[in-house]
Coordinates of C-alpha atoms and ligand atoms in Angstrom, one line a residue:
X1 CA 0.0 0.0 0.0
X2 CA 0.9 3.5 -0.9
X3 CA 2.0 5.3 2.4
X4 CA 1.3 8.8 1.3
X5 CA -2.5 7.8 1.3
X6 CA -4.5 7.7 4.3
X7 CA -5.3 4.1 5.5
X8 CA -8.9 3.4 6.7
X9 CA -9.0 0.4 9.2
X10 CA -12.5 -1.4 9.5
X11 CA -13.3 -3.9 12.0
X12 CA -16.0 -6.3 12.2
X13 CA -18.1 -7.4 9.0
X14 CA -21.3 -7.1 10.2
X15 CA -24.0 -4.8 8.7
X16 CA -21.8 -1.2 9.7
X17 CA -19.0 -3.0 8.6
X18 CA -19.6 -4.4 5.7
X19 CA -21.9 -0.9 4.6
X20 CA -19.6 1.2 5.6
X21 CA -16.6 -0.3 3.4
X22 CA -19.0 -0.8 0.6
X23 CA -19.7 2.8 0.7
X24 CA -16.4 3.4 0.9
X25 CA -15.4 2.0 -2.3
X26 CA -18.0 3.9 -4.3
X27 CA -16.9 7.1 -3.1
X28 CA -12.8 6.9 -2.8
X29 CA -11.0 6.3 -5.9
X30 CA -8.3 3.7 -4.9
X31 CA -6.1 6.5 -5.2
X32 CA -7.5 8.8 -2.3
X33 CA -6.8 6.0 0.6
X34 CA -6.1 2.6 1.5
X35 CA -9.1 0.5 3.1
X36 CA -8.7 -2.6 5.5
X37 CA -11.7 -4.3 6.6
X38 CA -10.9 -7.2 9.8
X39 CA -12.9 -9.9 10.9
X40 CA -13.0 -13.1 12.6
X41 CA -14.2 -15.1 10.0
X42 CA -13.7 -14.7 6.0
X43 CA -18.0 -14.8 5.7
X44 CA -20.0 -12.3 6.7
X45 CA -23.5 -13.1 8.5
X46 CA -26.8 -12.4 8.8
X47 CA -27.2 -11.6 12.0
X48 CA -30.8 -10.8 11.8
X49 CA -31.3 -14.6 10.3
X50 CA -29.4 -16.3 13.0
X51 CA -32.9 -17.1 15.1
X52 CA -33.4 -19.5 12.3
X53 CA -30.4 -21.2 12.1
X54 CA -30.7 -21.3 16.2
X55 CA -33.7 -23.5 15.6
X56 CA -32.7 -25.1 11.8
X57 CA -35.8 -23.5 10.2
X58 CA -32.4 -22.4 7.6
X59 CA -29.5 -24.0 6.9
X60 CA -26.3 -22.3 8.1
X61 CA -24.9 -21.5 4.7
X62 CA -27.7 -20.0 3.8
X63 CA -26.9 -16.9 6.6
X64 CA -23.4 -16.8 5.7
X65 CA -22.1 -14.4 2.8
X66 CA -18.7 -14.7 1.8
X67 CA -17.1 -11.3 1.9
X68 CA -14.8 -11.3 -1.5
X69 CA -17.8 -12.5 -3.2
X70 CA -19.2 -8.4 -2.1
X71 CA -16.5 -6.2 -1.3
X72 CA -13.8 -5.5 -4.1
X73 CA -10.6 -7.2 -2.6
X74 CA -8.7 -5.3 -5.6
X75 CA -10.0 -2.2 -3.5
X76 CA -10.0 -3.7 -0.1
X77 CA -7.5 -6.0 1.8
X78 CA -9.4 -8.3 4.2
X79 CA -7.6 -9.5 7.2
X80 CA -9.2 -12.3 8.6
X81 CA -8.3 -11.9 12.3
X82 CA -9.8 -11.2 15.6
X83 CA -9.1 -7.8 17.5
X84 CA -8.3 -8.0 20.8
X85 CA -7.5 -4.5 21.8
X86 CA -7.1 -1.3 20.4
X87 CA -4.5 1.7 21.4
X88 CA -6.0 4.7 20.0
X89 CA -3.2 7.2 21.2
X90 CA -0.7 4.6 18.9
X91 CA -3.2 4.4 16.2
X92 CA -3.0 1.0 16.6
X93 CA -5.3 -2.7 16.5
X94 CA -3.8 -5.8 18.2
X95 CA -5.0 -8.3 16.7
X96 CA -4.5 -12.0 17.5
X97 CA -2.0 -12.8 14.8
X98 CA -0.4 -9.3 15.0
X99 CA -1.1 -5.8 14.7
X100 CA -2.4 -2.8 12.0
X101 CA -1.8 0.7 12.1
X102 CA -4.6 3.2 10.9
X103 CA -4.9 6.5 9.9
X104 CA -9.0 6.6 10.6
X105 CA -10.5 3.8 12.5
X106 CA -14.3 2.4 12.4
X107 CA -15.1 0.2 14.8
X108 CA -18.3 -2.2 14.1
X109 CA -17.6 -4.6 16.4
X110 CA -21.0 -5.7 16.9
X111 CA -22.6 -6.9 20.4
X112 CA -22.7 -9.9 22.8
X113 CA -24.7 -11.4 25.5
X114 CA -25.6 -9.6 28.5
X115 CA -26.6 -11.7 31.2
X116 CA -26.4 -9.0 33.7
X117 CA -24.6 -11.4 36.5
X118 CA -27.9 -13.6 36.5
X119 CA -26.0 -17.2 38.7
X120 CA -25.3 -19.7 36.4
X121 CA -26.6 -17.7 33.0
X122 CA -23.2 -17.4 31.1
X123 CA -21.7 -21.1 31.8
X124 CA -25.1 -23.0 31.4
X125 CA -27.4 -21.3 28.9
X126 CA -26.7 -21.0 25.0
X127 CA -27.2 -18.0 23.4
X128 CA -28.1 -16.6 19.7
X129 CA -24.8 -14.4 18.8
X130 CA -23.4 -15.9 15.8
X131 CA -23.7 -18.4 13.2
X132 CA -21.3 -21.0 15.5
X133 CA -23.6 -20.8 19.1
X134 CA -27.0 -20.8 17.0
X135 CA -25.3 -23.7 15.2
X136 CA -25.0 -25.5 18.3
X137 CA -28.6 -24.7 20.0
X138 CA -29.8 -26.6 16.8
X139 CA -27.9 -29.5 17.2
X140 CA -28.5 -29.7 21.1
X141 CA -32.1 -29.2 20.6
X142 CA -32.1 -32.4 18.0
X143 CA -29.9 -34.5 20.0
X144 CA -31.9 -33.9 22.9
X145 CA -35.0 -35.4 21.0
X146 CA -32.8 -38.2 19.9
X147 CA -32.1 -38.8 23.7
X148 CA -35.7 -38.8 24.5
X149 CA -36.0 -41.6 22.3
X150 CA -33.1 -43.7 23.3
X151 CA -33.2 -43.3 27.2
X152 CA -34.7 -44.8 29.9
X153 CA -36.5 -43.3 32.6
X154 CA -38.8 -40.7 33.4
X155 CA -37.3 -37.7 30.7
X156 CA -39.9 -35.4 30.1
X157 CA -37.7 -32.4 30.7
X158 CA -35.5 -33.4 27.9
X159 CA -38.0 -32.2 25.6
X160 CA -38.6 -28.7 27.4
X161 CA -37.1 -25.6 25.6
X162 CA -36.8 -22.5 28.0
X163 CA -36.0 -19.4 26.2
X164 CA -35.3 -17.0 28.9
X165 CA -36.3 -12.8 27.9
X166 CA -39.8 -11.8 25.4
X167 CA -37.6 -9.2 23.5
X168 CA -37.6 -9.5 19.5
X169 CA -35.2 -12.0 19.8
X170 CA -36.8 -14.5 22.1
X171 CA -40.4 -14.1 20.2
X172 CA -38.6 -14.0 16.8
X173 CA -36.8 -17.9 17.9
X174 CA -40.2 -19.0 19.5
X175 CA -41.8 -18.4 16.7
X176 CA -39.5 -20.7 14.5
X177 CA -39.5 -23.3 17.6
X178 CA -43.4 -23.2 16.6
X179 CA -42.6 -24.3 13.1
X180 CA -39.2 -26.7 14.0
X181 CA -40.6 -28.5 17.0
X182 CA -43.9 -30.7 14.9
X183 CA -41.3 -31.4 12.0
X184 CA -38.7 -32.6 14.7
X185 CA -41.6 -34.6 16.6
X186 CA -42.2 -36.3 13.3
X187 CA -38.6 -37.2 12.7
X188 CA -38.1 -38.8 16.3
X189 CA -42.1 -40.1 16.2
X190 CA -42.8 -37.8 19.8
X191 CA -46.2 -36.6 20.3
X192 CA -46.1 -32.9 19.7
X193 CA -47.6 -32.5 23.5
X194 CA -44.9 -34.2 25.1
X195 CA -42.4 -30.4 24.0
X196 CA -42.8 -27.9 25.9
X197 CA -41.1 -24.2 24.6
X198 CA -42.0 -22.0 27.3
X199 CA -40.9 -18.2 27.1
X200 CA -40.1 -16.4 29.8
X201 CA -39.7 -12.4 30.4
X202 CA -39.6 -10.2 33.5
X203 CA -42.0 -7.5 32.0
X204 CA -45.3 -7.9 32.2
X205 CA -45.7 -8.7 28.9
X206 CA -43.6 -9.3 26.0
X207 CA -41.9 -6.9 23.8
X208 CA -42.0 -4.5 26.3
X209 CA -42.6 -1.3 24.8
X210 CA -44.2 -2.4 21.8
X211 CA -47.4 -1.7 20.5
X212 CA -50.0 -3.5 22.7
X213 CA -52.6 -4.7 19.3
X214 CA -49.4 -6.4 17.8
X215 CA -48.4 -7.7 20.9
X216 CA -51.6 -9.4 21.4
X217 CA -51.2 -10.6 17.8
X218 CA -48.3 -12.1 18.4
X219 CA -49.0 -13.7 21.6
X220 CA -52.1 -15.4 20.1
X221 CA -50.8 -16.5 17.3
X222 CA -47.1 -18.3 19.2
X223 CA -50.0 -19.7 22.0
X224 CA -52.3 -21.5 18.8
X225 CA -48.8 -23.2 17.8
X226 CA -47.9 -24.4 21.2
X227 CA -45.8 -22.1 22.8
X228 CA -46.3 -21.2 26.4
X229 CA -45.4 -17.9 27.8
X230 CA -44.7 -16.7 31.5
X231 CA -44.4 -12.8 32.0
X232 CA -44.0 -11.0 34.6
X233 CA -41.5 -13.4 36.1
X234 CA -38.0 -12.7 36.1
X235 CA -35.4 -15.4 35.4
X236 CA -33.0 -15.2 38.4
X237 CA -30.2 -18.1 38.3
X238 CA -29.8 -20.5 35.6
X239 CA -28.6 -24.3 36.7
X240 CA -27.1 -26.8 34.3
X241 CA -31.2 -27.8 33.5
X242 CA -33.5 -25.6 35.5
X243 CA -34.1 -21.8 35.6
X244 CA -35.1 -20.4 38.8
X245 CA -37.8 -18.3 38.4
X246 CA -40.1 -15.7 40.2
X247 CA -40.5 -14.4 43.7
X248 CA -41.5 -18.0 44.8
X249 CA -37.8 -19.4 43.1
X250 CA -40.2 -21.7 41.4
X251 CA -37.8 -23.9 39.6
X252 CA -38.5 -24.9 36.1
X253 CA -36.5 -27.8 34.4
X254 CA -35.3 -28.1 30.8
X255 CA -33.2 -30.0 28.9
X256 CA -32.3 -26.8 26.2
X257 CA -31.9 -23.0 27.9
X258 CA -31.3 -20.4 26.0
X259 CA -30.5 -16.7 26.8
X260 CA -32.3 -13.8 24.6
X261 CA -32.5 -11.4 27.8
X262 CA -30.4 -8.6 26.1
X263 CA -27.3 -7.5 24.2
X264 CA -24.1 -5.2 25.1
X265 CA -21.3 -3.6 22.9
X266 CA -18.7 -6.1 22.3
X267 CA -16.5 -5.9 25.4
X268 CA -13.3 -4.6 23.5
X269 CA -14.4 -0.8 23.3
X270 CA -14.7 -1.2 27.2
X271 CA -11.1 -3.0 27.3
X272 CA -9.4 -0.7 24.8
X273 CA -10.4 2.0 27.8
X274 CA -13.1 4.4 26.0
X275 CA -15.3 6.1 27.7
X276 CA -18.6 4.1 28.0
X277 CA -22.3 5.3 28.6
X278 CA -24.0 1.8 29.3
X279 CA -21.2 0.1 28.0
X280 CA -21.1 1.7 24.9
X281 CA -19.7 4.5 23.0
X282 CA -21.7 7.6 23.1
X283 CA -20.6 9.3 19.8
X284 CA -20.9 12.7 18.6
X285 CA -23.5 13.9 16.2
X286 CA -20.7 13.0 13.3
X287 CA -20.5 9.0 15.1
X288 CA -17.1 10.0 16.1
X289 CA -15.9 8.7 19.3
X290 CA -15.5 11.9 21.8
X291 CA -11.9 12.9 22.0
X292 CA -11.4 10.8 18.9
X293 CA -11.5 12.6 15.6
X294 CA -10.2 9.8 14.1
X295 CA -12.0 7.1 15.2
X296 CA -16.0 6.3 14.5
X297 CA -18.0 3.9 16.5
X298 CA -21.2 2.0 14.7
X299 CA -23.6 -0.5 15.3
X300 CA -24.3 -2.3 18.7
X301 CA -21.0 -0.7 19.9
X302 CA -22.5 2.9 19.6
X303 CA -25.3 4.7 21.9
X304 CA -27.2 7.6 19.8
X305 CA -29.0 9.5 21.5
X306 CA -33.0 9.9 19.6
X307 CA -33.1 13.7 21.0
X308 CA -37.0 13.6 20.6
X309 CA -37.7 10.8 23.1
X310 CA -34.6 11.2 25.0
X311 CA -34.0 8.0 25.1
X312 CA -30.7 5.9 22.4
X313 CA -31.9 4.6 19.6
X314 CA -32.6 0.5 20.2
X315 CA -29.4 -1.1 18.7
X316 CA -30.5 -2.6 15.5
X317 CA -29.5 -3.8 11.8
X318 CA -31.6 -0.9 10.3
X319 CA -29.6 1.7 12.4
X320 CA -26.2 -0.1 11.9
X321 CA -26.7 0.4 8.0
X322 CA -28.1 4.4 8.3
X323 CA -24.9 4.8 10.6
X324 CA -22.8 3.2 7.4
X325 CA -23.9 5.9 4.7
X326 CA -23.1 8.8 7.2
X327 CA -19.8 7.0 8.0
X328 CA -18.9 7.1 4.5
X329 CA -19.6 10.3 3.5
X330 CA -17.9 12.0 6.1
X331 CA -14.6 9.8 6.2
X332 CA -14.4 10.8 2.6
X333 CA -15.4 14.7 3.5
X334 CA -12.3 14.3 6.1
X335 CA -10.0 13.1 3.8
X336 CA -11.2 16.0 1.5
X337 CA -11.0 18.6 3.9
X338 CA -15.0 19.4 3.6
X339 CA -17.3 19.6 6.7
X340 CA -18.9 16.7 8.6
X341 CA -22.7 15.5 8.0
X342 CA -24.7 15.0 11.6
X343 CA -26.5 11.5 11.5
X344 CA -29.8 11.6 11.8
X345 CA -31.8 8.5 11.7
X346 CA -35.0 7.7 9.6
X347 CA -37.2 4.8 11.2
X348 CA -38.7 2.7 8.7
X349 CA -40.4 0.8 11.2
X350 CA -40.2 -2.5 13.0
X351 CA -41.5 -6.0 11.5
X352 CA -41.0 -9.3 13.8
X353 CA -41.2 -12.8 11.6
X354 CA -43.5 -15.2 14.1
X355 CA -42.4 -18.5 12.2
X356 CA -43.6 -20.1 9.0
X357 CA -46.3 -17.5 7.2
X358 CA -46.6 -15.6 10.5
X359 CA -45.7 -12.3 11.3
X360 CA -46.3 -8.7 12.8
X361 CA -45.3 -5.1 12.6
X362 CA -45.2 -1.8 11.4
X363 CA -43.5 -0.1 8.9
X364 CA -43.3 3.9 7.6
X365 CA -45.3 6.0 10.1
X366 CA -46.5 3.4 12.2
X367 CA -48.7 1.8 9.8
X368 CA -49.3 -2.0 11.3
X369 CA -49.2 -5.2 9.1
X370 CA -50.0 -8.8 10.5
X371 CA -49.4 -12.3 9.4
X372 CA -48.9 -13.0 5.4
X373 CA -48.7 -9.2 4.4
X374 CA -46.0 -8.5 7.5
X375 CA -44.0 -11.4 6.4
X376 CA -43.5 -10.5 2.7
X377 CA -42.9 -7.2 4.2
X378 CA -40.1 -8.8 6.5
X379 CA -38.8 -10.3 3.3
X380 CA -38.4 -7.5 1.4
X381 CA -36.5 -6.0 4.1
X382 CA -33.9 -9.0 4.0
X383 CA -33.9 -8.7 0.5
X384 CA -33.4 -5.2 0.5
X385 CA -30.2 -5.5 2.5
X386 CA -28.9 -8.1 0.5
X387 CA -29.7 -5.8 -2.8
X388 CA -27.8 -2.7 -0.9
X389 CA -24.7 -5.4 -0.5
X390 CA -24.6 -7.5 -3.5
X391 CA -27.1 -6.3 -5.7
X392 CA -29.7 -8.9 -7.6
X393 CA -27.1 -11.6 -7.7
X394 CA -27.0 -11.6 -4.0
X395 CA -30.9 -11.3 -3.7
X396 CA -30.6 -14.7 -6.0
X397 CA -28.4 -16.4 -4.4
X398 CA -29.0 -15.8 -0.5
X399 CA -32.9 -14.1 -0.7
X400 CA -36.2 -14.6 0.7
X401 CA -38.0 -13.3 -2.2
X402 CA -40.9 -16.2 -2.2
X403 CA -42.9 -14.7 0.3
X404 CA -43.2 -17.8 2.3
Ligands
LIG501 P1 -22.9 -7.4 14.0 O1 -23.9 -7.6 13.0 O2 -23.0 -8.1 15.3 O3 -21.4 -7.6 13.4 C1 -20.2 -7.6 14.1 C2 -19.2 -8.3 13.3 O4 -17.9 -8.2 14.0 C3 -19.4 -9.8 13.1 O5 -19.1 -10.2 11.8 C4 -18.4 -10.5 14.1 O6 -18.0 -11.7 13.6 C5 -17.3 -9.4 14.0 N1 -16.5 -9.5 15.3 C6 -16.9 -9.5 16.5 N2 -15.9 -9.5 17.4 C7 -14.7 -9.5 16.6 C8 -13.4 -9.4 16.9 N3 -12.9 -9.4 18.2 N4 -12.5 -9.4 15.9 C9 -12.9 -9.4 14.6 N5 -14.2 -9.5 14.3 C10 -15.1 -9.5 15.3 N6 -32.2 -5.7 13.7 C11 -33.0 -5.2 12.7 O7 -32.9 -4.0 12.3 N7 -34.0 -6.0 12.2 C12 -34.1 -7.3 12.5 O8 -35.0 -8.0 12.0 C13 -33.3 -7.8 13.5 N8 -33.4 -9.1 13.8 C14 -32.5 -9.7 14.7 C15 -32.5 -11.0 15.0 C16 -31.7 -11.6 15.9 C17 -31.8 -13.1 16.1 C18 -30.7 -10.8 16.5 C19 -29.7 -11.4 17.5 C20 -30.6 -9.5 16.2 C21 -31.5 -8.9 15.3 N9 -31.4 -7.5 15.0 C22 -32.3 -7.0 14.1 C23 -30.4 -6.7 15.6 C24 -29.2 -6.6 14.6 O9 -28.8 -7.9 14.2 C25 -28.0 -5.9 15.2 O10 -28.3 -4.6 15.7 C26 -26.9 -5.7 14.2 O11 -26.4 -7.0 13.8 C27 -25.7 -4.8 14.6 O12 -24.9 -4.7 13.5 P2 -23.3 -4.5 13.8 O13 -22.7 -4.3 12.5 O14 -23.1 -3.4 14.8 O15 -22.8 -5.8 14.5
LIG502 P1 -33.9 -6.9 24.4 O1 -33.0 -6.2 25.4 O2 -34.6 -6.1 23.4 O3 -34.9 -7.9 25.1 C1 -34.5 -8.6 26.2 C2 -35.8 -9.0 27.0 O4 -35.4 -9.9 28.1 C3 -36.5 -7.8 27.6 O5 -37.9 -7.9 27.3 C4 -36.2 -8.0 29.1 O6 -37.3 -7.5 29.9 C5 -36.1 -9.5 29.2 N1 -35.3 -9.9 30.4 C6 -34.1 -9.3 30.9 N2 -33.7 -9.9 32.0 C7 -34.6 -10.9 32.2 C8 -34.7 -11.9 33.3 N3 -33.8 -12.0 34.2 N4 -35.7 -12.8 33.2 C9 -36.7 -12.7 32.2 N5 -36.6 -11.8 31.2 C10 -35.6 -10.9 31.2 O7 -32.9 -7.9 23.6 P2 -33.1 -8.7 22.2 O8 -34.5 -9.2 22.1 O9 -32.0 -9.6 22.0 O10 -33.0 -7.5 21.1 C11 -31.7 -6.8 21.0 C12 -31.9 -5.7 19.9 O11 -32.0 -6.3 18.6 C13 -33.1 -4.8 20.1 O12 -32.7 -3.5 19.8 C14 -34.1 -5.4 19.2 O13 -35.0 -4.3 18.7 C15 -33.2 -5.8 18.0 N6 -33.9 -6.9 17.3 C16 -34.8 -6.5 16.4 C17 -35.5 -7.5 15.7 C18 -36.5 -7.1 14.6 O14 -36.6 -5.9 14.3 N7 -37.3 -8.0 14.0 C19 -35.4 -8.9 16.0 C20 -34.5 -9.2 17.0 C21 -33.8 -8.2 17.7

């Protein structure tokens, strides 16, 4: 690489990642800087699929996007490392297999589990964070049918799913459980009301926050496929196979936990001593990191404050991509010596899949969709990602373009 040009380090290839050095290839000529995009693995994912590759309503592959097959690697080196620390006054990422200097950094890091220091929660319960752990709640939950058929004894609780927190992610899995869990029954020749998947969240009633008609909605319609839900009871240790719920420890046994009771910013901003505002970065308008003119923060690792409710913006895929274009466009205004754009963001609403053909949301100002319309609305938005990323052959290759 050219050391006279200014060297833009990326890391993480999730959606700010991979948007952001998109972007950045359409609007630097290679000659303007050098662009460096790190990850852990050489494939992108779809992290907004990975509920059904957690219950094998999707194959694996089918989540995973190689990244030279999308980002130009005649414009782009890709590193495929993992970052373990960054030292901004050295302008410097250690990485596992050694280190990269940078010129202007963009962190999209992503998030991880937070289990808030809930006994027993990080060592015993699985969680849906990337294409390897939702990998393996499939193949637990399979294996723990195939016990059931080849054990003695009284077993029951091999066949109970506890997915602990009502949050998009935990209805988003049920909701595939609803579909996996009759096609899994018929496999292993169980009677469909031998499993139990039984949702769990502290709030008294899911998707806290949400808007109560689609709520109901999707409450109904999980309940008519067999899923149970407890609210208002909050999940307070996790065992090897029980959760301990409730006021009266009521103790509930399972023989597959999983933890959807909320995310953080991947611990490394924390290590790499930034200043954090519930664990994440709390950028300027321009999604620089305070102090930091060099440095942007994305994704789950940023905290942007939406100045009409006062409250951040949820961390989601939607945002992580808005953040992206801005990101862009003002690493190139920097490197021309221009002024910096504010980020605002646009909400284009909020649609959940419920499994199958079922669905709920709402999308442009609040306008609410159920069931088959909501789902080939929810497809659209995949496919609309996909388009952004690797135009129609992607959509092709990797999209949900039947509607169901
Ligand atoms: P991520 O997408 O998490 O990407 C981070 C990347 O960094 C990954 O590629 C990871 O491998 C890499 N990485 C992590 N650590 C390291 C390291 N140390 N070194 C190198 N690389 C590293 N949002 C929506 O808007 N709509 C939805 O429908 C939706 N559905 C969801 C469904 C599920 C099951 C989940 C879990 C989340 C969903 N979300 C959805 C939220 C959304 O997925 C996240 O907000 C979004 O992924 C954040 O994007 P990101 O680029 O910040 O991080
Ligand atoms: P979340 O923080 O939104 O939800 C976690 C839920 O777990 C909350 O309802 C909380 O009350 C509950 N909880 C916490 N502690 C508990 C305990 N001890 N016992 C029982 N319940 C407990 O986390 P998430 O669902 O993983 O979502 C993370 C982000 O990803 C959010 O911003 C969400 O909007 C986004 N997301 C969006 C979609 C979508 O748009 N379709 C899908 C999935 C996730």
């Amino acid at each position: 690489m050219n050391d006279n040009k200014p060297k833009i380090v990326v890391l993480g290839a999730g959606y700010a990642g991979m948007m952001t050095t998109k972007r950045l290839t359409q609007k630097l000529r290679p000659e303007e800087a050098d662009i460096v995009l790190i990850n852990k693995h050489n494939y992108h994912y779809q992290t907004t699929w990975l509920h059904e590759v957690a219950a094998g309503t999707i194959d694996d592959n089918r989540s995973r996007i190689m990244i030279s097959d999308v980002i130009n690697t005649n414009r782009v080196q890709l590193l495929q490392d993992t970052v373990v620390e960054i030292n901004r006054d050295e302008k410097r990422v250690m990485l596992e297999n050694g280190e990269v200097d940078y010129d202007y950094l963009v962190i999209g890091l992503g998030f991880e589990k937070a289990t808030f220091g809930i006994p027993g929660m990080e060592e015993n319960a699985f969680t849906i964070q990337s294409v390897d752990k939702s990998r393996m709640i499939r193949e637990h939950i399979e294996y723990q049918f195939a016990r059931y058929k080849n054990e003695d004894g009284d077993k029951d609780e091999l066949l109970t799913i506890i997915v602990g927190g009502g949050g998009f992610t935990g209805i988003e899995f049920v909701g595939e459980l609803a579909e996996k869990v009759p096609e899994l029954c018929s496999k292993y020749d169980i009677p469909r009301q031998k499993v139990r998947v039984v949702n769990i969240e502290a709030a008294p009633t899911i998707l806290p926050g949400f808007d109560q008609e689609l709520i109901d909605y999707a409450r109904n319609s999980l309940e008519s496929r067999g899923i149970e839900f407890k609210t208002g009871m909050m999940i307070k240790e996790c065992k090897e196979d029980s959760v301990v719920v409730g006021e009266d420890e009521e103790e509930i046994k399972a023989g597959t936990i999983v933890w959807t009771g909320g995310v953080q910013a991947n611990a490394i901003i924390g290590k790499s001593g930034f200043e954090l505002t519930k664990g994440k970065v709390n950028v300027n308008e321009d999604l620089r990191a305070p102090g930091y003119d060099d440095i942007f923060v994305l994704g789950d690792c940023s905290w942007v404050m939406d100045k009409e409710s006062g409250r951040p913006y949820p961390p989601t895929a939607q945002l992580a991509m808005q953040e992206a274009d801005i990101c862009a466009n003002n690493l190139r205004a920097l490197i021309h010596g221009e002024s910096l754009e504010s980020f605002v963001f646009d909400n284009k609403g909020t649609v959940a899949s419920l499994g199958g053909k079922h669905a709920m949301g709402t999308v442009f100002e609040g306008k609410k969709l159920f069931g088959v319309t909501a789902k080939a609305m929810k497809n659209v938005i995949d496919d609309r990602y996909l388009f952004l990323l690797g135009g129609p052959l992607l959509v092709l290759k990797k999209g949900k373009f039947r509607p169901f």
